[in-house]
PDB file of C-alpha atoms and ligand atoms in Angstrom:
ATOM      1  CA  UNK A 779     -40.966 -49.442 -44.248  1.00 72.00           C
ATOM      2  CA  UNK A 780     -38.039 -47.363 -43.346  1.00 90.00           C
ATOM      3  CA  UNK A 781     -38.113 -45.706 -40.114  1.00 96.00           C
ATOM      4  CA  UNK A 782     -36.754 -42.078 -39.866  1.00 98.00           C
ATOM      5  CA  UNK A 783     -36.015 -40.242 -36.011  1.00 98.00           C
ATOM      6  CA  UNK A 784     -37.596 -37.101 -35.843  1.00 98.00           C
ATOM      7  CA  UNK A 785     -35.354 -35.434 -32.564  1.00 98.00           C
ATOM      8  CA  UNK A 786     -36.240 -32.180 -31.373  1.00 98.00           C
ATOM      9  CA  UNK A 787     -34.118 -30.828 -28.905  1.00 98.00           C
ATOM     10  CA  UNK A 788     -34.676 -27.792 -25.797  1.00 98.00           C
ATOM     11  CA  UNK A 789     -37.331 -25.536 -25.571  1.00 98.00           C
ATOM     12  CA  UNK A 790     -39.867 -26.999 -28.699  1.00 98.00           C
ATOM     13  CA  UNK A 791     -41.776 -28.200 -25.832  1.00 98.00           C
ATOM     14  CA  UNK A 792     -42.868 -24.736 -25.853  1.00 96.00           C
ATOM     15  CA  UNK A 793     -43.804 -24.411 -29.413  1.00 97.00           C
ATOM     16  CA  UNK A 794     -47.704 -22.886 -29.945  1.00 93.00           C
ATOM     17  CA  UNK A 795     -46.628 -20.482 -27.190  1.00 93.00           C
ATOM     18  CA  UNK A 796     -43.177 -19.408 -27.750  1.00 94.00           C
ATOM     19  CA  UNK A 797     -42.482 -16.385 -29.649  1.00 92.00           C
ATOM     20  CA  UNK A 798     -45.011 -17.148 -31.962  1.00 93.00           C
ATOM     21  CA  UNK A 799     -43.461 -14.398 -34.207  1.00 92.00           C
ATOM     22  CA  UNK A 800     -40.537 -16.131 -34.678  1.00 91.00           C
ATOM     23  CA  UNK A 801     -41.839 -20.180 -34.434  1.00 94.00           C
ATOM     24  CA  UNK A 802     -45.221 -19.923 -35.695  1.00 92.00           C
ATOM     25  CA  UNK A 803     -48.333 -21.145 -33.770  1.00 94.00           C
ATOM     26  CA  UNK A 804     -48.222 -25.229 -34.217  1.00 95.00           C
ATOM     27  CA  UNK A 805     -47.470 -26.573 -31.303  1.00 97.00           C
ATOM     28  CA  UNK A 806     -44.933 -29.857 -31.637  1.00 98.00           C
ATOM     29  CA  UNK A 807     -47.886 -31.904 -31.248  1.00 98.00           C
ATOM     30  CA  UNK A 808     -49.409 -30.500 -34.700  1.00 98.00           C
ATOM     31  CA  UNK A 809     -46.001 -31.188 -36.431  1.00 98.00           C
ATOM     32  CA  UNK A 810     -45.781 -34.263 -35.211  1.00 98.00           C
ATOM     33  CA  UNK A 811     -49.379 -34.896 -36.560  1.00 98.00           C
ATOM     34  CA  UNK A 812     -49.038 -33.287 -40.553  1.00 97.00           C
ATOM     35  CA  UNK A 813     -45.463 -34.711 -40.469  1.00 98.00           C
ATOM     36  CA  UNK A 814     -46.678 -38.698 -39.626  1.00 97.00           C
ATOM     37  CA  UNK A 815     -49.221 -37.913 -42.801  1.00 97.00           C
ATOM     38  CA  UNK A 816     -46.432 -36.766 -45.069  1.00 96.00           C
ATOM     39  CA  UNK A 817     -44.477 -40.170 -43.710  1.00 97.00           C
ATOM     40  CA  UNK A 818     -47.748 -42.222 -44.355  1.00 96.00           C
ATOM     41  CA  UNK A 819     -47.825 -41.223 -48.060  1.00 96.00           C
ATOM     42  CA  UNK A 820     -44.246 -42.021 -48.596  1.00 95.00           C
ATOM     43  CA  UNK A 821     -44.246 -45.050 -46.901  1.00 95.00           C
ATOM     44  CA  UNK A 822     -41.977 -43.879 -43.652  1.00 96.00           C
ATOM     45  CA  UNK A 823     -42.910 -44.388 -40.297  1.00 96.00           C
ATOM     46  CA  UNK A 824     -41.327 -41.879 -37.965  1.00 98.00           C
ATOM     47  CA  UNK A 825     -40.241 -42.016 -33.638  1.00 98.00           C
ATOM     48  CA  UNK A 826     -41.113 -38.231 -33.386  1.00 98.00           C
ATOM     49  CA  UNK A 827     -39.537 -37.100 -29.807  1.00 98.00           C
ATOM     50  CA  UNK A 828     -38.655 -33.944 -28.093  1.00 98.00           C
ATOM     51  CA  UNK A 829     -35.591 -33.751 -24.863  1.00 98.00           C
ATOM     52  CA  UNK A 830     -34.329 -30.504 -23.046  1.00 98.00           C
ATOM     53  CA  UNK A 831     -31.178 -32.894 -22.246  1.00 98.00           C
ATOM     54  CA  UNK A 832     -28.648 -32.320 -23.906  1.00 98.00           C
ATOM     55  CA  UNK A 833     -27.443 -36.259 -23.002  1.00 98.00           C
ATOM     56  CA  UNK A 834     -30.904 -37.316 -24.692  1.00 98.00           C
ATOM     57  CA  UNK A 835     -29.965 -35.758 -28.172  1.00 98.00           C
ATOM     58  CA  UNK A 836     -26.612 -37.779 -27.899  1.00 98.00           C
ATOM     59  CA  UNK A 837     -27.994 -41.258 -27.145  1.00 98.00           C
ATOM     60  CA  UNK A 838     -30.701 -41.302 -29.954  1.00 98.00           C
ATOM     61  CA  UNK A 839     -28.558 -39.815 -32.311  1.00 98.00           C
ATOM     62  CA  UNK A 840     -26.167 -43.006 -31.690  1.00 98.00           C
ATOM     63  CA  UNK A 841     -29.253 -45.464 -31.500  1.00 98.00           C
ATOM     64  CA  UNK A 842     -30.703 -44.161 -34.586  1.00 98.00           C
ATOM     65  CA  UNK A 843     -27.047 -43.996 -36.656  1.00 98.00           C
ATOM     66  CA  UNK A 844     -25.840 -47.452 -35.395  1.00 98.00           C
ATOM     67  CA  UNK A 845     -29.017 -48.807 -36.461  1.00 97.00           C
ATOM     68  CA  UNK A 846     -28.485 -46.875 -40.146  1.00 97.00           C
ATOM     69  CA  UNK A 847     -31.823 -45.245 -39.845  1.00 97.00           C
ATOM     70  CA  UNK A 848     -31.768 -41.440 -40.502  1.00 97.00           C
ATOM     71  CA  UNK A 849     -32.356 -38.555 -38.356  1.00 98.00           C
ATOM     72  CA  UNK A 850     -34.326 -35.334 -38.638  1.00 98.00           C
ATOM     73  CA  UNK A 851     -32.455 -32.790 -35.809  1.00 98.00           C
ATOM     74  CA  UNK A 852     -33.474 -29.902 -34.922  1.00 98.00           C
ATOM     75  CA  UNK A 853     -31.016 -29.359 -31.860  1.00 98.00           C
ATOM     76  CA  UNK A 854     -32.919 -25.938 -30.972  1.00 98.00           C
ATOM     77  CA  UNK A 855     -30.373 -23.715 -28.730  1.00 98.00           C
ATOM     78  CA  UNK A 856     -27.529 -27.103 -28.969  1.00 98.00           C
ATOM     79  CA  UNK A 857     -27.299 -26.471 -32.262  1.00 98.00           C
ATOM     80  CA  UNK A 858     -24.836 -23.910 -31.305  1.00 98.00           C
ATOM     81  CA  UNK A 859     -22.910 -25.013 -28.629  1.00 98.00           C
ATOM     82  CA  UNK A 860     -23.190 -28.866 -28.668  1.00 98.00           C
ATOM     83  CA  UNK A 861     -19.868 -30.712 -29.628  1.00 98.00           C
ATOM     84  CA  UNK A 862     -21.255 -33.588 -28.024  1.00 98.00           C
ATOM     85  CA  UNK A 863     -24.217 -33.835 -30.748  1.00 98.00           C
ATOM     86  CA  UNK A 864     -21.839 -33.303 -33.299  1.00 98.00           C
ATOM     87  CA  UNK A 865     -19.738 -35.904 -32.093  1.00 98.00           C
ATOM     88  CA  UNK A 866     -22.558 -38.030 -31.831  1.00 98.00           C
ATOM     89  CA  UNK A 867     -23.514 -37.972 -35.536  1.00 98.00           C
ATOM     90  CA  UNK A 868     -20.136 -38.096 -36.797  1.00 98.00           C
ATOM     91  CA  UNK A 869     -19.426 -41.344 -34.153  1.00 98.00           C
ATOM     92  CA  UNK A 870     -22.409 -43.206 -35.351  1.00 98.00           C
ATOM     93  CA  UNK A 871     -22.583 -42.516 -38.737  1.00 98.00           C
ATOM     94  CA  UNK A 872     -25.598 -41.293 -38.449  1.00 98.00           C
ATOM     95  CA  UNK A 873     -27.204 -39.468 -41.495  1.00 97.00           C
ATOM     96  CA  UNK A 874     -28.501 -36.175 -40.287  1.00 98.00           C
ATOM     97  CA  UNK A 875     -31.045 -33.576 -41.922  1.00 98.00           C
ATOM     98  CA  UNK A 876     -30.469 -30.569 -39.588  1.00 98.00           C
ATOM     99  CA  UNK A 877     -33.306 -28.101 -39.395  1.00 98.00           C
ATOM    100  CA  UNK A 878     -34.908 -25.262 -37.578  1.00 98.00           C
ATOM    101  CA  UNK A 879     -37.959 -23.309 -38.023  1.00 97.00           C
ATOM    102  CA  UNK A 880     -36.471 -19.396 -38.173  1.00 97.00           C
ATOM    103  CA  UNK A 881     -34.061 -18.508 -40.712  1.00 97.00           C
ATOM    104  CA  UNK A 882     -31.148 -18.503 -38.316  1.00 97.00           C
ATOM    105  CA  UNK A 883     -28.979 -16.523 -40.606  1.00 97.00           C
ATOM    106  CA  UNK A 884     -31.184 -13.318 -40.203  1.00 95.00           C
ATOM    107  CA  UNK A 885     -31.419 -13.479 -36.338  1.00 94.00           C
ATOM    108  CA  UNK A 886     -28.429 -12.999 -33.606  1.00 94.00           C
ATOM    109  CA  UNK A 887     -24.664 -13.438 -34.415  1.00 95.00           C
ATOM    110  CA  UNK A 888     -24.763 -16.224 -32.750  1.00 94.00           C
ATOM    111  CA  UNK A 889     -26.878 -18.321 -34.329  1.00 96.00           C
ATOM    112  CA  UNK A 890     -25.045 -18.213 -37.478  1.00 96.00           C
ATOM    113  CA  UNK A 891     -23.131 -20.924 -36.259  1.00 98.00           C
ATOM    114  CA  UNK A 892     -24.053 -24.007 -36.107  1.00 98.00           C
ATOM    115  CA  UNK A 893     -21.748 -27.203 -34.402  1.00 98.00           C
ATOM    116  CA  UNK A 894     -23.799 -29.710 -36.659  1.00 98.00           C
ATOM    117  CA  UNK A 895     -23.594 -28.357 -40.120  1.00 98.00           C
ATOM    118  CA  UNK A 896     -20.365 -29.979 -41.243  1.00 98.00           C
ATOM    119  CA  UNK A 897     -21.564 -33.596 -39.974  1.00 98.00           C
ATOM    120  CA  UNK A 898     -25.556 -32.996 -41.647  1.00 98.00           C
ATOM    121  CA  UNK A 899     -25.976 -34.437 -45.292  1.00 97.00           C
ATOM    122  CA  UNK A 900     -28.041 -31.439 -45.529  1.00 97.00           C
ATOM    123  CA  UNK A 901     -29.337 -28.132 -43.381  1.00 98.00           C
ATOM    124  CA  UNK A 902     -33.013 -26.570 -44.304  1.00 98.00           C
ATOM    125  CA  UNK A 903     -34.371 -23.738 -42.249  1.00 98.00           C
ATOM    126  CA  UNK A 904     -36.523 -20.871 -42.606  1.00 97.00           C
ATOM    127  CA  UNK A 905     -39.541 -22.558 -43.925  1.00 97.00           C
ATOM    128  CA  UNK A 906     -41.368 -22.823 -40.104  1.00 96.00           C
ATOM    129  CA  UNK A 907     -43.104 -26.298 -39.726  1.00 96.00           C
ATOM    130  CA  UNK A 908     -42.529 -26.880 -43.260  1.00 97.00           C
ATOM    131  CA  UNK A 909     -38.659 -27.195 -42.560  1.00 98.00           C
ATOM    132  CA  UNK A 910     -40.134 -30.760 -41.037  1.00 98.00           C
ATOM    133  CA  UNK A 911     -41.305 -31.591 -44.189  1.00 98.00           C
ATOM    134  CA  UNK A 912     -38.958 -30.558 -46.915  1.00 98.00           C
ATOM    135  CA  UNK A 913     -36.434 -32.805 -44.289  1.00 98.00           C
ATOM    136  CA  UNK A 914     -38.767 -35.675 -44.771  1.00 97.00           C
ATOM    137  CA  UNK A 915     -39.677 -35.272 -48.662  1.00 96.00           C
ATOM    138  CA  UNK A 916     -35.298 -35.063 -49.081  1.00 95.00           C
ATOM    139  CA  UNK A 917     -34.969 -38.473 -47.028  1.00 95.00           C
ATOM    140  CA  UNK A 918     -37.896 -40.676 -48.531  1.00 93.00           C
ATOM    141  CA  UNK A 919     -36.758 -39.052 -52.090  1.00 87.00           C
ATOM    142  CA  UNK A 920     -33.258 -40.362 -51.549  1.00 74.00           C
ATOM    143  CA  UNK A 921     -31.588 -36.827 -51.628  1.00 62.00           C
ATOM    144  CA  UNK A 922     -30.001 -36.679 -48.523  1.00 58.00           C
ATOM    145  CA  UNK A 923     -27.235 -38.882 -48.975  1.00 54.00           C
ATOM    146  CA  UNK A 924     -24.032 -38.154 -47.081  1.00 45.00           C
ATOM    147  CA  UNK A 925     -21.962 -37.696 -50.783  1.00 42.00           C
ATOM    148  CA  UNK A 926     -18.760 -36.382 -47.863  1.00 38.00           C
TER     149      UNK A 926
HETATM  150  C1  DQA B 551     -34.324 -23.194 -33.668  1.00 75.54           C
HETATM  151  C2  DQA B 551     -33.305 -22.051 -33.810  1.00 75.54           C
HETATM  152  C3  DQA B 551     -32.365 -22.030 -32.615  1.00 75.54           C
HETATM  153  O1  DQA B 551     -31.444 -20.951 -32.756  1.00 75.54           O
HETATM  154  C4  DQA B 551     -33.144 -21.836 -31.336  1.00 75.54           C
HETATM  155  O2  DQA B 551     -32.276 -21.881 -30.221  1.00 75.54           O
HETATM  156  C5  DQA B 551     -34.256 -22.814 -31.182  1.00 75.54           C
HETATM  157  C6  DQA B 551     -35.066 -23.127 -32.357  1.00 75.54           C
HETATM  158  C7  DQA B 551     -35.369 -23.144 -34.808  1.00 75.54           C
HETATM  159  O3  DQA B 551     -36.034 -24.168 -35.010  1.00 75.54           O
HETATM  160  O4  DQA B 551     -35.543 -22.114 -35.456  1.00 75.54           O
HETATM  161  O5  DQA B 551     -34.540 -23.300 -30.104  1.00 75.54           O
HETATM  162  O6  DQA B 551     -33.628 -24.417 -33.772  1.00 75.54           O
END
């Protein structure tokens, strides 16, 4: 049963609460819940977890891409800035869906950039909880392959 690391980085702590116009209303705990059902039917079992350290992101991305067992990221805010969590993923070999809830292209200037991008096998955003999911359905389906 292939195991698949669901990281979630600052600030989703606050999901249910925060700027629900922009994040929706599910909290990370009601993610975590539809997204283990989606990983049921397809045979995956996930490790769902959730750091405001940056240091945390790093040292499960390396566990998980050592181990050659993928990675769903959403980096929140580090997605921007982090070149330690890109480093990370490109170090380990890790293979990387990046996502995020908002369409990040039609917010600030700054979020337009992401640090991971270039080391994901893929990048899905927009799409609110969903963005979980489509990450999932693209792993179990064999999609997300690193073709670099
Ligand atoms: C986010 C987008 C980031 O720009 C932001 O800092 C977050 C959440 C998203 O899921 O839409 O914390 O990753």
């Amino acid at each position: 049963m292939p195991l698949i690391h669901v990281i979630n980085g600052p600030n989703l702590n606050l999901l249910g609460t925060r700027e629900p116009a922009v994040y929706g209303t599910a909290t990370l705990a009601d993610i975590e819940t539809g997204l283990g059902k989606v990983a049921a039917a397809h045979g995956a079992t996930l490790n769902f977890r959730q750091s405001n350290h940056e240091g945390d992101l790093v040292t499960w991305i390396q566990q998980a891409g050592l181990a050659g067992e993928a990675v769903i990221l959403n980096a929140g805010g580090y997605t921007h800035t982090s070149v330690a969590i890109r480093d990370a993923i490109k170090g380990s070999g890790a293979r990387v869906v990046e996502i995020h809830l908002s369409n990040v292209h039609a917010r600030e200037e700054f979020r337009r950039h992401s640090q991971i991008s270039a080391v994901a096998a893929g990048v899905i955003f927009g799409f609110g909880a969903k963005s979980y999911e489509l990450a999932l359905l693209a792993l179990v389906s064999g999609d997300a392959q690193n073709l670099k």
